[in-house]
Amino acid sequence: MTILITGGGGFIGSHLVDHLLEETGERILVLDNFSTGSPANIRHIDDDRLAVRDGDVRDDQTVENVVSGVDSIYHLAAAVGVEHVVENPLASLRTNLHGTENVLEAAREHDVPTFLASSSEVYGKSEAVPFSEADDRVLGPTSVPRWGYAAAKATDEFLALSYHETYDLPVTVGRYFNIVGPRQTGKYGMVIPTFVEQALSGEPLTVYGDGTQTRSFTHVADAVELTHELLETPEAHGEVFNVGAPDPTSITDLAERVIELTGSDSEITHVPFEEAFGENFEEPDQREPDVSKLQSVLGWAPEADLDRILEDVIEEQSELHPKVI
Ligand code: UDP
């Protein structure tokens, strides 16, 4: 048996590769163009069962070739990070729309069970926390590129559910809520690696806006375990699930906790959103998953353990930059 992981060179994808190699006896095939992912994320793996194909999900022939020999698919290849998406709106839309359609079409042709990675961004700026899978979504105008990402991910979900409905394709959608942990880079704007790096090097922590916005951070180890279980559970096919830890933290509290845990002398500085992202930007104020559906189908959901997440990230970054502490 062979499992395909698109985006297996990325942050979440590489943890999923580790998890599946450890938990299953299957071969793993990674398809990644290493645009935002990195070969370094999987370089530590010394296992004959892993094969890596450098290729792009936007290329239908490449996708058809890799899917033809596999038994299940985790489709994680996607444009990543708000900063990256805002700076590269067209490429992000193409990857998220065309790439996903290619994967689903090849999955249909070869009848391969598929997990689709979606995002809590699909809830947009809804304030009806906690967000439940069947809730209304609230997106802003098309002039704001961030909502293009949310709309593309939602369209991916429509596609997946339609492939299930029309062709009976076993496909499950997971909406990831701020997945964090070791190997995540701050390069695309993600807050935890950014704050930890700033704290370890004594620079000010850049809190965007007033810092009252909340996020529900979820350890990548929980995310990949849930991802695996969701694809393996027939009851989950044709369904959408929140994948997140239901315990929101404000960004100011997060910054303070990072300073505390690193023992840093760094200060907190507030950066207006316009300065960080330009004028055409909107920010979800609150984000929190309702995990009752996940609980009822899988029997468990992540518990927020922000300190463990932070400790893991701090430990990794301290090893990478031993001189800064
Ligand atoms: N954020 C911040 N400073 C940074 C990077 C991010 O205050 O240097 C904030 C960002 O505005 C958001 C939260 O941290 O409210 C999480 O940002 P991230 O990009 O990690 O994920 P998002 O939830 O925006 O997709």
Coordinates of C-alpha atoms and ligand atoms in Angstrom, one line a residue:
M1 CA 0.0 0.0 0.0
T2 CA 1.2 3.5 -0.8
I3 CA 0.0 6.8 0.8
L4 CA 0.3 10.0 -1.2
I5 CA 0.9 13.2 0.8
T6 CA 0.8 16.4 -1.3
G7 CA 2.6 19.1 0.5
G8 CA 4.6 16.5 2.4
G9 CA 7.6 18.8 2.5
G10 CA 5.6 21.5 4.4
F11 CA 5.3 22.1 8.1
I12 CA 2.1 20.0 8.7
G13 CA 2.8 17.6 5.8
S14 CA 6.3 16.6 7.1
H15 CA 4.8 15.8 10.6
L16 CA 2.2 13.7 8.9
V17 CA 5.0 11.8 7.0
D18 CA 6.7 11.1 10.4
H19 CA 3.4 10.0 11.9
L20 CA 2.4 7.7 9.1
L21 CA 5.8 6.1 8.9
E22 CA 5.7 5.4 12.6
E23 CA 2.1 4.3 12.8
T24 CA 1.6 2.3 9.6
G25 CA 3.7 -0.2 7.6
E26 CA 2.8 1.7 4.4
R27 CA 5.0 3.3 1.8
I28 CA 4.7 7.1 1.6
L29 CA 5.0 9.2 -1.6
V30 CA 5.5 12.9 -1.1
L31 CA 4.5 15.3 -3.9
D32 CA 5.8 18.8 -3.2
N33 CA 7.2 21.7 -5.3
F34 CA 9.1 23.0 -2.2
S35 CA 7.9 26.5 -2.8
T36 CA 6.9 27.2 0.8
G37 CA 7.9 23.8 2.2
S38 CA 11.5 22.7 2.4
P39 CA 13.5 19.5 1.9
A40 CA 15.0 20.2 5.3
N41 CA 11.6 19.2 6.9
I42 CA 12.0 15.6 5.8
R43 CA 15.8 15.3 5.6
H44 CA 15.9 13.6 9.0
I45 CA 13.9 10.6 7.7
D46 CA 16.0 7.6 6.8
D47 CA 13.5 5.1 5.7
D48 CA 13.3 3.2 2.4
R49 CA 9.5 3.4 2.5
L50 CA 9.6 7.2 1.8
A51 CA 9.8 8.5 -1.8
V52 CA 9.8 12.2 -2.8
R53 CA 8.6 13.6 -6.1
D54 CA 9.4 17.2 -6.8
G55 CA 6.4 18.4 -8.7
D56 CA 3.4 20.8 -8.7
V57 CA -0.2 20.0 -7.9
R58 CA -1.2 22.6 -10.5
D59 CA 0.2 20.3 -13.2
D60 CA -2.6 17.8 -14.0
Q61 CA -0.3 15.3 -15.7
T62 CA 2.0 15.2 -12.6
V63 CA -1.0 14.7 -10.3
E64 CA -2.4 11.9 -12.6
N65 CA 1.0 10.1 -12.6
V66 CA 1.4 10.1 -8.8
V67 CA -2.2 9.3 -8.0
S68 CA -2.4 6.3 -10.3
G69 CA -0.3 4.1 -8.0
V70 CA -1.6 5.1 -4.6
D71 CA -4.2 3.8 -2.1
S72 CA -5.0 6.9 -0.1
I73 CA -4.3 10.7 -0.5
Y74 CA -3.7 13.5 2.0
H75 CA -4.0 16.7 0.1
L76 CA -2.1 19.3 2.0
A77 CA -0.3 21.2 -0.8
A78 CA -1.6 24.8 -0.6
A79 CA -0.7 28.4 -0.4
V80 CA 0.3 29.0 3.2
G81 CA 0.4 32.0 5.5
V82 CA -1.7 35.2 5.5
E83 CA 1.4 37.3 4.6
H84 CA 2.3 35.0 1.7
V85 CA -1.3 34.9 0.4
V86 CA -1.7 38.7 0.6
E87 CA 1.6 39.1 -1.3
N88 CA 0.9 36.4 -3.9
P89 CA -2.9 36.4 -4.4
L90 CA -3.0 34.9 -7.9
A91 CA -0.5 32.1 -7.3
S92 CA -2.4 31.3 -4.1
L93 CA -5.7 31.0 -5.8
R94 CA -4.3 28.9 -8.6
T95 CA -2.7 26.4 -6.2
N96 CA -5.7 26.2 -4.0
L97 CA -8.3 25.9 -6.8
H98 CA -6.6 24.2 -9.7
G99 CA -4.4 22.0 -7.5
T100 CA -7.3 20.7 -5.5
E101 CA -9.4 20.1 -8.6
N102 CA -6.5 18.1 -10.1
V103 CA -6.2 16.0 -7.0
L104 CA -9.9 15.3 -6.6
E105 CA -10.3 14.4 -10.3
A106 CA -7.4 11.9 -10.2
A107 CA -8.7 10.5 -6.9
R108 CA -12.1 10.0 -8.6
E109 CA -10.5 8.3 -11.6
H110 CA -8.6 5.8 -9.5
D111 CA -11.2 5.7 -6.6
V112 CA -8.7 6.7 -3.9
P113 CA -9.9 7.8 -0.5
T114 CA -8.8 11.4 0.1
F115 CA -8.3 13.9 3.0
L116 CA -8.6 17.5 2.1
A117 CA -6.8 20.1 4.3
S118 CA -9.0 23.2 4.6
S119 CA -8.7 26.1 7.0
S120 CA -10.5 28.0 9.8
E121 CA -10.1 31.0 7.4
V122 CA -13.3 29.8 5.8
Y123 CA -15.2 31.2 8.7
G124 CA -13.9 34.6 7.8
K125 CA -14.7 37.3 10.2
S126 CA -17.7 35.6 11.8
E127 CA -18.1 36.5 15.5
A128 CA -20.3 33.5 16.3
V129 CA -17.7 31.7 18.4
P130 CA -17.2 28.8 18.8
F131 CA -17.4 28.1 15.1
S132 CA -19.4 25.0 14.2
E133 CA -19.0 23.3 10.8
A134 CA -22.6 24.1 9.7
D135 CA -22.3 27.8 10.7
D136 CA -22.7 30.6 8.2
R137 CA -19.4 32.1 7.0
V138 CA -18.8 35.9 6.9
L139 CA -16.4 37.1 4.3
G140 CA -15.5 40.6 3.3
P141 CA -15.2 42.2 -0.2
T142 CA -13.3 40.7 -3.1
S143 CA -10.9 43.7 -3.0
V144 CA -9.3 42.2 0.1
P145 CA -7.0 39.3 -1.0
R146 CA -7.3 37.5 2.3
W147 CA -10.9 36.7 1.5
G148 CA -9.9 35.2 -1.8
Y149 CA -7.9 32.6 0.2
A150 CA -11.0 31.9 2.4
A151 CA -13.2 31.7 -0.7
A152 CA -10.8 29.3 -2.5
K153 CA -10.6 27.0 0.5
A154 CA -14.4 27.0 0.8
T155 CA -14.6 26.2 -3.0
D156 CA -12.2 23.3 -2.4
E157 CA -14.7 22.1 0.2
F158 CA -17.6 22.5 -2.2
L159 CA -15.6 20.5 -4.8
A160 CA -14.8 17.7 -2.3
L161 CA -18.4 17.4 -1.1
S162 CA -19.6 17.4 -4.7
Y163 CA -17.1 14.6 -5.6
H164 CA -18.5 12.6 -2.7
E165 CA -22.1 13.3 -3.7
T166 CA -21.7 12.8 -7.4
Y167 CA -19.1 9.9 -7.6
D168 CA -19.2 8.5 -4.1
L169 CA -15.6 9.4 -3.6
P170 CA -14.6 8.8 0.0
V171 CA -13.3 12.3 0.9
T172 CA -13.1 14.0 4.3
V173 CA -12.4 17.7 4.9
G174 CA -10.5 19.0 7.9
R175 CA -10.5 22.7 8.8
Y176 CA -7.2 23.4 10.5
F177 CA -7.2 26.0 13.3
N178 CA -3.8 27.7 13.7
I179 CA -1.7 24.6 13.7
V180 CA 1.7 25.2 15.3
G181 CA 4.8 23.4 16.5
P182 CA 8.4 22.7 15.6
R183 CA 9.5 23.2 11.9
Q184 CA 6.9 26.0 11.3
T185 CA 8.8 29.0 9.9
G186 CA 8.1 32.6 10.7
K187 CA 8.9 33.4 7.1
Y188 CA 5.2 33.6 6.0
G189 CA 4.1 35.6 9.0
M190 CA 3.0 32.9 11.4
V191 CA 2.8 34.4 14.9
I192 CA 4.3 31.8 17.2
P193 CA 7.6 31.1 15.4
T194 CA 7.9 34.9 14.8
F195 CA 7.4 35.8 18.5
V196 CA 9.7 33.0 19.7
E197 CA 12.5 34.2 17.3
Q198 CA 12.0 37.8 18.4
A199 CA 12.1 36.9 22.1
L200 CA 15.2 34.7 21.7
S201 CA 17.0 37.4 19.9
G202 CA 15.9 40.2 22.2
E203 CA 13.9 42.1 19.6
P204 CA 10.5 43.6 20.3
L205 CA 7.6 41.2 19.8
T206 CA 5.4 42.7 17.0
V207 CA 1.8 42.5 18.1
Y208 CA -0.4 43.5 15.2
G209 CA -3.3 45.8 16.1
D210 CA -4.4 46.1 19.7
G211 CA -3.6 42.4 20.5
T212 CA -7.1 41.6 21.7
Q213 CA -7.8 39.3 18.7
T214 CA -7.9 35.6 19.7
R215 CA -6.7 32.4 18.1
S216 CA -7.0 28.7 19.1
F217 CA -3.5 27.3 18.7
T218 CA -3.3 23.6 18.1
H219 CA -0.3 21.3 18.4
V220 CA 0.8 19.8 15.1
A221 CA 1.1 16.4 16.8
D222 CA -2.6 16.4 17.5
A223 CA -3.4 17.8 14.1
V224 CA -1.7 14.9 12.2
E225 CA -3.1 12.2 14.4
L226 CA -6.6 13.6 13.9
T227 CA -5.9 13.9 10.1
H228 CA -4.9 10.2 10.0
E229 CA -8.0 9.1 12.0
L230 CA -10.4 11.2 9.9
L231 CA -9.3 9.5 6.7
E232 CA -9.5 6.0 8.3
T233 CA -13.0 6.5 9.7
P234 CA -15.7 5.7 7.1
E235 CA -18.3 7.6 9.1
A236 CA -16.2 10.8 8.4
H237 CA -16.4 10.5 4.6
G238 CA -18.4 13.2 2.9
E239 CA -18.1 15.3 6.1
V240 CA -16.3 18.5 7.2
F241 CA -14.6 18.7 10.6
N242 CA -13.0 21.4 12.7
V243 CA -9.5 20.3 13.6
G244 CA -8.4 22.6 16.5
A245 CA -8.1 23.0 20.2
P246 CA -11.0 24.9 21.7
D247 CA -9.2 27.3 24.0
P248 CA -8.6 30.7 22.5
T249 CA -5.7 33.0 23.6
S250 CA -5.4 36.7 22.8
I251 CA -2.3 37.7 20.9
T252 CA -1.2 40.0 23.7
D253 CA -1.4 37.1 26.2
L254 CA 0.5 35.0 23.8
A255 CA 3.3 37.6 23.5
E256 CA 3.5 37.9 27.3
R257 CA 3.7 34.1 27.7
V258 CA 6.5 33.8 25.1
I259 CA 8.5 36.5 26.9
E260 CA 7.9 34.7 30.2
L261 CA 8.8 31.2 29.0
T262 CA 12.0 32.4 27.1
G263 CA 13.0 34.6 30.0
S264 CA 13.6 37.3 27.4
D265 CA 14.1 41.0 28.0
S266 CA 12.1 41.8 24.8
E267 CA 9.3 44.4 24.9
I268 CA 6.0 44.3 23.1
T269 CA 5.4 46.7 20.3
H270 CA 2.1 47.3 18.5
V271 CA 2.2 47.4 14.7
P272 CA -0.9 48.7 12.9
F273 CA -2.4 46.2 10.5
E274 CA -2.0 48.7 7.6
E275 CA 1.7 48.8 8.3
A276 CA 2.0 45.0 8.3
F277 CA -0.3 44.2 5.4
G278 CA -1.2 47.4 3.5
E279 CA -4.6 49.1 3.3
N280 CA -6.6 46.2 1.8
F281 CA -6.6 44.0 4.8
E282 CA -9.1 42.7 7.3
E283 CA -8.6 40.6 10.4
P284 CA -10.8 38.0 12.1
D285 CA -11.2 39.2 15.7
Q286 CA -12.0 35.8 17.2
R287 CA -11.4 32.2 16.2
E288 CA -12.4 29.2 18.2
P289 CA -13.5 25.8 17.1
D290 CA -16.6 23.9 18.3
V291 CA -15.2 20.3 18.5
S292 CA -18.3 18.4 19.3
K293 CA -18.6 16.9 15.9
L294 CA -14.9 15.7 16.1
Q295 CA -15.6 14.4 19.6
S296 CA -18.7 12.5 18.6
V297 CA -17.1 10.8 15.5
L298 CA -13.5 10.2 16.8
G299 CA -14.1 10.2 20.5
W300 CA -11.5 12.9 21.2
A301 CA -10.4 16.4 20.3
P302 CA -7.2 18.3 21.1
E303 CA -6.9 20.0 24.5
A304 CA -5.3 23.3 24.3
D305 CA -1.8 23.2 25.8
L306 CA -0.3 26.4 24.7
D307 CA 2.7 26.0 27.0
R308 CA 3.6 22.6 25.6
I309 CA 3.5 24.1 22.1
L310 CA 5.6 27.1 23.1
E311 CA 8.1 24.9 24.9
D312 CA 8.5 22.7 21.9
V313 CA 9.0 25.7 19.6
I314 CA 11.4 27.4 22.0
E315 CA 13.4 24.2 22.4
E316 CA 13.8 23.8 18.6
Q317 CA 14.7 27.5 18.0
S318 CA 17.1 27.5 20.9
E319 CA 18.9 24.6 19.2
L320 CA 18.9 26.3 15.9
H321 CA 20.1 29.6 17.3
P322 CA 22.2 28.6 20.3
K323 CA 24.0 31.9 20.5
V324 CA 21.0 34.1 20.9
I325 CA 20.1 33.0 24.4
Ligands
UDP1 N1 0.3 38.3 14.5 C1 0.9 39.3 15.3 N2 2.3 39.5 15.0 C2 3.0 38.8 14.1 C3 2.3 37.8 13.4 C4 1.0 37.6 13.6 O1 0.3 40.0 16.1 O2 4.2 39.1 14.0 C5 -1.1 38.1 14.8 C6 -2.0 38.1 13.6 O3 -2.5 39.4 13.3 C7 -3.2 37.2 14.0 C8 -2.5 36.2 14.9 O4 -1.3 36.8 15.3 O5 -4.1 37.9 14.8 C9 -2.2 34.9 14.2 O6 -1.5 35.1 13.0 P1 -1.0 34.0 12.1 O7 -0.5 34.6 10.8 O8 -0.1 33.0 12.8 O9 -2.3 33.2 11.7 P2 -3.8 33.7 11.2 O10 -4.7 33.3 12.3 O11 -3.8 35.1 10.9 O12 -4.0 32.9 10.0

